[in-house]
Amino acid sequence: MYQSKIAGLGSYVPENVVTNDDLSKLMDTNDEWIQERTGIQERRHIKKGDGNSTAVMGVKAAKIALERAKISKDDIDLIVFATLSPDYYFPGCGVQVQEMLDIHTCPAIDVRNQCSGFIYALSVADQFIKTGMYKNVLVIGSENHSGGLDFTTRGRSVSVIFGDGAGAAVLTRSNHIGQGILSTHLHSEGKNAMELSLKGPSTMHWVPEIIAENPQGDDIPYYPYMNGQFVFKNAISRFSEVIHEGLEANGLEVKDINMLIPHQANLRISQFIQKKLKLSDDQVFNNIQKYGNTTAASIPIALTEAWEQGKIKDGDVVVLAAFGSGFTWGSAIIEW
């Protein structure tokens, strides 16, 4: 068995900043209401015509990660792309990235595990490297949420939360056993799938257009539904469980964590987990205040920023954890 390590990280968010005050002009909400419930101050949204899409943002993040990893695109053996907002029903974003980066005929896998998507994608990449099948894997999480949100008062409980963006990691084979990705832990519970769901079509013709075509519709299934309190209660329970599971699998304790990067779903969830685990502010990284919930992109964006800011150093124990629609949840334990 080989060991896999993260050799390079990159992220990209659109230039268009949307503040809480901006949203208050579109719906009955305000900055205080949003911050109190979510901790979010602003988020980034794609502007029509700016050239961005889910795949395009993924490519922009991937180019940075490849450069930092000092690995050529021609050395990539596998692409794993996590998203809930692909540009098309099919083909998937993985092959779009492959074409845009002009990568040879390597396999491309698309992962549809929503908020847990990057953890699942990281796990897939890790297993392929550990078994010796591949040496270098490009893992991407990218989301275009803004085109699928209802920016009226009716949709405010969901629409104030989400933002657009992408993050990427290059995983490579390492000869240093005990360093890199130590283990990943994945779970799902399908009986609660409809408590956080979207039953509608693709981002090419999505919520704003459909609402405009059917302004009187009272039961439009094309924007997200979320049972907020139910999701919150499950999230705080599963986050704690899967973090402890990962630590125990590697003979570690909570006190050994140098940096916890939770999926940026809601600042209140992250703060609750931090308090429950008795971690200091220096041991948890949050950036939801700036970007909102970017689903599969949230962990790689946050991981990239934490590393860029010098908050992650060689030898650190880094824990990634996520919970989301499905319900799905997971963790990754990394020795940097």
Tab-separated table of C-alpha atoms in Angstrom:
chain	number	residue	atom	x	y	z
A	1	MET	CA	0.000	0.000	0.000
A	2	TYR	CA	1.170	3.485	-0.851
A	3	GLN	CA	0.475	6.776	0.933
A	4	SER	CA	-1.189	9.769	-0.732
A	5	LYS	CA	-0.467	13.376	0.122
A	6	ILE	CA	-1.799	16.749	-0.966
A	7	ALA	CA	0.912	18.289	-3.134
A	8	GLY	CA	-0.897	21.447	-4.247
A	9	LEU	CA	-3.994	23.496	-3.440
A	10	GLY	CA	-5.897	26.179	-5.339
A	11	SER	CA	-9.164	28.072	-5.154
A	12	TYR	CA	-11.230	30.515	-7.186
A	13	VAL	CA	-14.282	32.646	-6.393
A	14	PRO	CA	-16.086	35.048	-8.753
A	15	GLU	CA	-15.262	38.743	-8.441
A	16	ASN	CA	-18.923	39.719	-7.914
A	17	VAL	CA	-19.452	40.297	-4.157
A	18	VAL	CA	-23.070	40.092	-2.924
A	19	THR	CA	-23.569	41.523	0.564
A	20	ASN	CA	-26.457	40.961	2.940
A	21	ASP	CA	-27.568	44.522	2.229
A	22	ASP	CA	-27.660	43.674	-1.480
A	23	LEU	CA	-30.027	40.777	-0.745
A	24	SER	CA	-32.225	42.991	1.432
A	25	LYS	CA	-33.101	44.919	-1.740
A	26	LEU	CA	-34.445	41.743	-3.335
A	27	MET	CA	-36.293	40.132	-0.415
A	28	ASP	CA	-37.586	40.826	3.077
A	29	THR	CA	-34.379	40.281	5.022
A	30	ASN	CA	-31.557	42.267	6.593
A	31	ASP	CA	-27.923	41.955	7.598
A	32	GLU	CA	-28.681	41.325	11.279
A	33	TRP	CA	-31.188	38.540	10.499
A	34	ILE	CA	-28.746	36.741	8.183
A	35	GLN	CA	-25.683	37.077	10.414
A	36	GLU	CA	-27.556	35.975	13.523
A	37	ARG	CA	-28.719	32.749	11.867
A	38	THR	CA	-25.785	31.883	9.610
A	39	GLY	CA	-22.776	34.103	10.380
A	40	ILE	CA	-22.602	35.060	6.688
A	41	GLN	CA	-21.756	38.659	5.775
A	42	GLU	CA	-21.277	38.289	2.019
A	43	ARG	CA	-20.884	35.719	-0.740
A	44	ARG	CA	-19.691	35.572	-4.363
A	45	HIS	CA	-22.083	35.078	-7.292
A	46	ILE	CA	-21.369	34.465	-10.940
A	47	LYS	CA	-22.546	37.303	-13.155
A	48	LYS	CA	-24.150	36.272	-16.424
A	49	GLY	CA	-21.632	36.862	-19.166
A	50	ASP	CA	-18.532	36.776	-16.947
A	51	GLY	CA	-17.427	33.501	-18.531
A	52	ASN	CA	-17.716	31.437	-15.375
A	53	SER	CA	-19.505	28.132	-14.912
A	54	THR	CA	-19.068	25.211	-12.544
A	55	ALA	CA	-16.467	23.568	-14.793
A	56	VAL	CA	-14.699	26.843	-15.675
A	57	MET	CA	-14.256	27.792	-12.007
A	58	GLY	CA	-12.966	24.282	-11.333
A	59	VAL	CA	-10.365	24.704	-14.062
A	60	LYS	CA	-9.233	28.055	-12.617
A	61	ALA	CA	-8.718	26.470	-9.186
A	62	ALA	CA	-7.056	23.413	-10.714
A	63	LYS	CA	-4.462	25.462	-12.605
A	64	ILE	CA	-3.331	27.059	-9.339
A	65	ALA	CA	-3.170	23.688	-7.579
A	66	LEU	CA	-1.154	22.131	-10.420
A	67	GLU	CA	1.318	25.002	-10.442
A	68	ARG	CA	1.825	24.790	-6.690
A	69	ALA	CA	2.215	21.014	-6.843
A	70	LYS	CA	4.817	21.423	-9.602
A	71	ILE	CA	3.043	18.647	-11.467
A	72	SER	CA	2.338	18.851	-15.191
A	73	LYS	CA	-1.223	18.412	-16.412
A	74	ASP	CA	0.144	15.556	-18.542
A	75	ASP	CA	1.077	13.679	-15.365
A	76	ILE	CA	-2.513	13.600	-14.070
A	77	ASP	CA	-3.806	10.020	-14.055
A	78	LEU	CA	-7.354	10.684	-12.834
A	79	ILE	CA	-9.779	13.598	-12.379
A	80	VAL	CA	-12.413	13.469	-9.624
A	81	PHE	CA	-14.948	16.315	-9.758
A	82	ALA	CA	-17.451	16.929	-6.948
A	83	THR	CA	-20.500	19.156	-7.488
A	84	LEU	CA	-24.267	19.348	-7.077
A	85	SER	CA	-24.541	21.996	-9.819
A	86	PRO	CA	-23.003	20.546	-13.004
A	87	ASP	CA	-23.133	22.629	-16.150
A	88	TYR	CA	-25.213	19.916	-17.838
A	89	TYR	CA	-27.191	16.826	-16.908
A	90	PHE	CA	-24.517	15.083	-18.966
A	91	PRO	CA	-21.669	15.022	-19.778
A	92	GLY	CA	-20.232	15.611	-16.328
A	93	CYS	CA	-17.851	18.369	-15.319
A	94	GLY	CA	-14.904	15.985	-15.047
A	95	VAL	CA	-14.575	15.536	-18.794
A	96	GLN	CA	-15.147	19.263	-19.331
A	97	VAL	CA	-12.154	19.972	-17.102
A	98	GLN	CA	-10.142	17.378	-18.969
A	99	GLU	CA	-10.892	19.083	-22.292
A	100	MET	CA	-10.269	22.625	-20.981
A	101	LEU	CA	-6.915	21.624	-19.486
A	102	ASP	CA	-6.020	19.565	-22.588
A	103	ILE	CA	-5.284	16.480	-20.492
A	104	HIS	CA	-4.744	13.133	-22.221
A	105	THR	CA	-7.318	10.334	-22.087
A	106	CYS	CA	-7.227	9.748	-18.351
A	107	PRO	CA	-10.448	8.710	-16.576
A	108	ALA	CA	-12.751	11.346	-15.106
A	109	ILE	CA	-15.203	10.640	-12.274
A	110	ASP	CA	-18.054	12.890	-11.139
A	111	VAL	CA	-19.131	12.739	-7.486
A	112	ARG	CA	-22.627	13.841	-6.487
A	113	ASN	CA	-22.541	13.922	-2.704
A	114	GLN	CA	-23.372	17.586	-2.223
A	115	CYS	CA	-21.863	19.113	0.939
A	116	SER	CA	-19.830	15.958	1.575
A	117	GLY	CA	-18.732	15.839	-2.050
A	118	PHE	CA	-15.130	16.906	-1.578
A	119	ILE	CA	-14.556	14.417	1.266
A	120	TYR	CA	-16.001	11.641	-0.893
A	121	ALA	CA	-13.916	12.751	-3.891
A	122	LEU	CA	-10.781	12.931	-1.743
A	123	SER	CA	-11.478	9.410	-0.499
A	124	VAL	CA	-11.839	8.085	-4.056
A	125	ALA	CA	-8.528	9.684	-5.050
A	126	ASP	CA	-6.814	8.398	-1.912
A	127	GLN	CA	-7.885	4.803	-2.561
A	128	PHE	CA	-6.667	4.834	-6.164
A	129	ILE	CA	-3.263	6.108	-5.032
A	130	LYS	CA	-2.983	3.766	-2.033
A	131	THR	CA	-3.634	0.698	-4.188
A	132	GLY	CA	-0.984	1.782	-6.689
A	133	MET	CA	-3.470	2.222	-9.529
A	134	TYR	CA	-2.616	5.902	-10.061
A	135	LYS	CA	0.143	8.271	-8.991
A	136	ASN	CA	-1.336	11.766	-9.453
A	137	VAL	CA	-5.007	12.665	-9.047
A	138	LEU	CA	-6.710	16.028	-9.531
A	139	VAL	CA	-9.609	16.534	-7.111
A	140	ILE	CA	-12.013	19.462	-7.607
A	141	GLY	CA	-15.054	20.788	-5.749
A	142	SER	CA	-16.980	23.518	-7.575
A	143	GLU	CA	-20.456	25.042	-7.338
A	144	ASN	CA	-22.642	27.509	-9.227
A	145	HIS	CA	-25.463	28.012	-6.727
A	146	SER	CA	-26.586	31.516	-7.630
A	147	GLY	CA	-28.424	30.496	-10.793
A	148	GLY	CA	-30.580	28.058	-8.836
A	149	LEU	CA	-31.875	30.255	-6.031
A	150	ASP	CA	-35.202	31.971	-5.477
A	151	PHE	CA	-34.308	35.583	-4.690
A	152	THR	CA	-37.740	36.481	-3.359
A	153	THR	CA	-38.935	36.481	0.242
A	154	ARG	CA	-40.360	33.010	-0.376
A	155	GLY	CA	-36.878	31.572	-0.854
A	156	ARG	CA	-34.914	33.668	1.625
A	157	SER	CA	-34.265	30.927	4.200
A	158	VAL	CA	-32.133	29.120	1.606
A	159	SER	CA	-31.037	31.848	-0.808
A	160	VAL	CA	-29.138	33.919	1.760
A	161	ILE	CA	-26.883	30.968	2.551
A	162	PHE	CA	-25.265	29.891	-0.713
A	163	GLY	CA	-22.399	31.225	-2.811
A	164	ASP	CA	-20.375	30.239	-5.870
A	165	GLY	CA	-16.752	29.121	-6.051
A	166	ALA	CA	-14.270	26.303	-6.577
A	167	GLY	CA	-11.368	24.615	-4.842
A	168	ALA	CA	-8.892	21.994	-6.038
A	169	ALA	CA	-6.231	19.675	-4.673
A	170	VAL	CA	-3.569	17.621	-6.408
A	171	LEU	CA	-2.936	14.318	-4.651
A	172	THR	CA	0.266	12.422	-5.346
A	173	ARG	CA	1.945	9.221	-4.239
A	174	SER	CA	4.273	9.561	-1.259
A	175	ASN	CA	6.940	7.249	0.083
A	176	HIS	CA	6.586	8.640	3.611
A	177	ILE	CA	4.220	6.199	5.309
A	178	GLY	CA	2.373	7.855	8.186
A	179	GLN	CA	2.365	11.245	6.502
A	180	GLY	CA	-0.320	12.537	4.157
A	181	ILE	CA	-3.910	11.303	4.168
A	182	LEU	CA	-4.025	8.851	7.067
A	183	SER	CA	-7.641	7.765	6.613
A	184	THR	CA	-11.062	8.790	5.333
A	185	HIS	CA	-14.441	7.860	6.810
A	186	LEU	CA	-17.724	7.988	4.872
A	187	HIS	CA	-21.377	7.523	5.851
A	188	SER	CA	-24.871	8.079	4.504
A	189	GLU	CA	-28.461	7.779	5.720
A	190	GLY	CA	-30.855	7.855	2.789
A	191	LYS	CA	-34.046	7.826	4.836
A	192	ASN	CA	-33.595	11.571	5.435
A	193	ALA	CA	-32.734	12.434	1.833
A	194	MET	CA	-35.763	14.641	1.208
A	195	GLU	CA	-35.090	16.857	4.242
A	196	LEU	CA	-32.470	18.697	2.168
A	197	SER	CA	-33.153	18.319	-1.517
A	198	LEU	CA	-33.701	19.808	-4.944
A	199	LYS	CA	-35.753	17.925	-7.520
A	200	GLY	CA	-35.311	20.245	-10.477
A	201	PRO	CA	-33.224	20.467	-13.676
A	202	SER	CA	-29.841	21.865	-14.726
A	203	THR	CA	-28.179	25.219	-14.222
A	204	MET	CA	-28.493	26.052	-17.917
A	205	HIS	CA	-32.213	26.869	-17.459
A	206	TRP	CA	-32.922	27.159	-13.791
A	207	VAL	CA	-34.862	28.871	-11.049
A	208	PRO	CA	-35.131	32.533	-12.164
A	209	GLU	CA	-36.245	31.563	-15.674
A	210	ILE	CA	-38.680	28.910	-14.459
A	211	ILE	CA	-40.267	31.245	-11.888
A	212	ALA	CA	-40.626	33.949	-14.544
A	213	GLU	CA	-42.391	31.471	-16.821
A	214	ASN	CA	-44.688	30.317	-14.008
A	215	PRO	CA	-45.111	33.315	-11.662
A	216	GLN	CA	-48.226	31.959	-9.937
A	217	GLY	CA	-46.792	28.541	-9.234
A	218	ASP	CA	-47.060	27.567	-5.570
A	219	ASP	CA	-45.330	24.211	-5.862
A	220	ILE	CA	-42.241	24.717	-7.998
A	221	PRO	CA	-39.705	21.971	-7.191
A	222	TYR	CA	-36.821	23.744	-8.861
A	223	TYR	CA	-35.264	25.484	-5.887
A	224	PRO	CA	-33.785	23.870	-2.787
A	225	TYR	CA	-35.898	22.692	0.139
A	226	MET	CA	-34.289	22.529	3.571
A	227	ASN	CA	-35.755	21.471	6.907
A	228	GLY	CA	-33.336	23.756	8.721
A	229	GLN	CA	-33.755	22.654	12.341
A	230	PHE	CA	-33.743	18.961	11.430
A	231	VAL	CA	-30.604	19.386	9.329
A	232	PHE	CA	-28.892	21.369	12.103
A	233	LYS	CA	-29.588	18.717	14.759
A	234	ASN	CA	-28.324	15.898	12.542
A	235	ALA	CA	-25.269	17.874	11.449
A	236	ILE	CA	-23.943	18.598	14.930
A	237	SER	CA	-24.371	14.951	15.898
A	238	ARG	CA	-22.761	13.449	12.784
A	239	PHE	CA	-19.909	15.963	12.670
A	240	SER	CA	-18.815	14.982	16.159
A	241	GLU	CA	-19.201	11.247	15.515
A	242	VAL	CA	-17.190	11.144	12.299
A	243	ILE	CA	-14.394	13.340	13.677
A	244	HIS	CA	-13.990	11.033	16.694
A	245	GLU	CA	-14.155	8.004	14.389
A	246	GLY	CA	-11.258	9.317	12.319
A	247	LEU	CA	-9.150	10.242	15.321
A	248	GLU	CA	-9.664	6.881	17.010
A	249	ALA	CA	-8.748	5.019	13.807
A	250	ASN	CA	-5.344	6.679	13.934
A	251	GLY	CA	-4.706	6.569	17.683
A	252	LEU	CA	-5.260	10.308	18.017
A	253	GLU	CA	-7.255	12.467	20.404
A	254	VAL	CA	-9.028	15.797	20.025
A	255	LYS	CA	-6.077	17.555	21.681
A	256	ASP	CA	-3.879	16.369	18.783
A	257	ILE	CA	-5.859	18.392	16.219
A	258	ASN	CA	-3.863	21.346	14.922
A	259	MET	CA	-6.524	22.447	12.433
A	260	LEU	CA	-10.142	21.435	11.932
A	261	ILE	CA	-11.698	22.567	8.670
A	262	PRO	CA	-15.417	21.832	8.719
A	263	HIS	CA	-17.688	22.157	5.722
A	264	GLN	CA	-18.839	25.767	5.741
A	265	ALA	CA	-22.573	25.107	6.054
A	266	ASN	CA	-23.433	27.523	8.825
A	267	LEU	CA	-21.120	29.349	11.218
A	268	ARG	CA	-23.408	28.368	14.104
A	269	ILE	CA	-22.836	24.664	13.345
A	270	SER	CA	-19.055	25.161	13.244
A	271	GLN	CA	-19.127	27.105	16.507
A	272	PHE	CA	-21.258	24.423	18.170
A	273	ILE	CA	-18.808	21.687	17.100
A	274	GLN	CA	-15.844	23.773	18.232
A	275	LYS	CA	-17.402	24.234	21.668
A	276	LYS	CA	-18.386	20.561	21.902
A	277	LEU	CA	-14.829	19.443	21.108
A	278	LYS	CA	-13.341	22.199	23.309
A	279	LEU	CA	-11.135	23.527	20.498
A	280	SER	CA	-9.621	27.008	20.476
A	281	ASP	CA	-10.178	29.570	17.736
A	282	ASP	CA	-6.682	28.764	16.440
A	283	GLN	CA	-7.694	25.136	15.898
A	284	VAL	CA	-10.730	25.788	13.665
A	285	PHE	CA	-10.817	27.615	10.339
A	286	ASN	CA	-13.986	29.323	9.067
A	287	ASN	CA	-14.473	31.558	6.051
A	288	ILE	CA	-18.226	31.224	5.526
A	289	GLN	CA	-18.468	34.884	6.562
A	290	LYS	CA	-16.931	35.861	3.194
A	291	TYR	CA	-18.187	33.177	0.831
A	292	GLY	CA	-21.366	31.650	2.234
A	293	ASN	CA	-21.966	27.925	1.805
A	294	THR	CA	-20.235	26.755	-1.381
A	295	THR	CA	-21.152	23.096	-0.778
A	296	ALA	CA	-18.572	20.783	-2.418
A	297	ALA	CA	-16.210	23.739	-2.857
A	298	SER	CA	-16.277	24.919	0.756
A	299	ILE	CA	-13.647	22.597	2.235
A	300	PRO	CA	-11.056	22.985	-0.557
A	301	ILE	CA	-11.525	26.781	-0.572
A	302	ALA	CA	-11.108	26.924	3.214
A	303	LEU	CA	-8.204	24.444	3.177
A	304	THR	CA	-6.440	26.522	0.536
A	305	GLU	CA	-6.937	29.766	2.474
A	306	ALA	CA	-5.795	28.230	5.757
A	307	TRP	CA	-2.615	26.954	4.074
A	308	GLU	CA	-2.013	30.284	2.300
A	309	GLN	CA	-2.316	32.112	5.623
A	310	GLY	CA	0.288	29.876	7.261
A	311	LYS	CA	-2.220	28.262	9.607
A	312	ILE	CA	-1.236	24.776	8.411
A	313	LYS	CA	2.379	23.656	8.724
A	314	ASP	CA	4.378	20.491	8.093
A	315	GLY	CA	3.611	17.840	10.686
A	316	ASP	CA	0.236	19.317	11.633
A	317	VAL	CA	-2.762	17.045	12.142
A	318	VAL	CA	-5.481	18.435	9.890
A	319	VAL	CA	-9.061	17.167	10.130
A	320	LEU	CA	-11.625	17.746	7.378
A	321	ALA	CA	-15.286	17.011	8.115
A	322	ALA	CA	-18.569	17.509	6.281
A	323	PHE	CA	-22.280	16.807	6.569
A	324	GLY	CA	-24.990	17.461	4.030
A	325	SER	CA	-27.792	16.375	1.742
A	326	GLY	CA	-28.337	12.666	1.424
A	327	PHE	CA	-27.842	12.665	4.365
A	328	THR	CA	-24.130	12.053	3.779
A	329	TRP	CA	-21.179	12.834	6.019
A	330	GLY	CA	-17.493	12.077	6.269
A	331	SER	CA	-14.077	13.010	7.586
A	332	ALA	CA	-10.462	12.901	6.472
A	333	ILE	CA	-7.493	12.767	8.846
A	334	ILE	CA	-4.299	14.218	7.406
A	335	GLU	CA	-0.752	14.592	8.716
A	336	TRP	CA	0.561	17.538	6.726
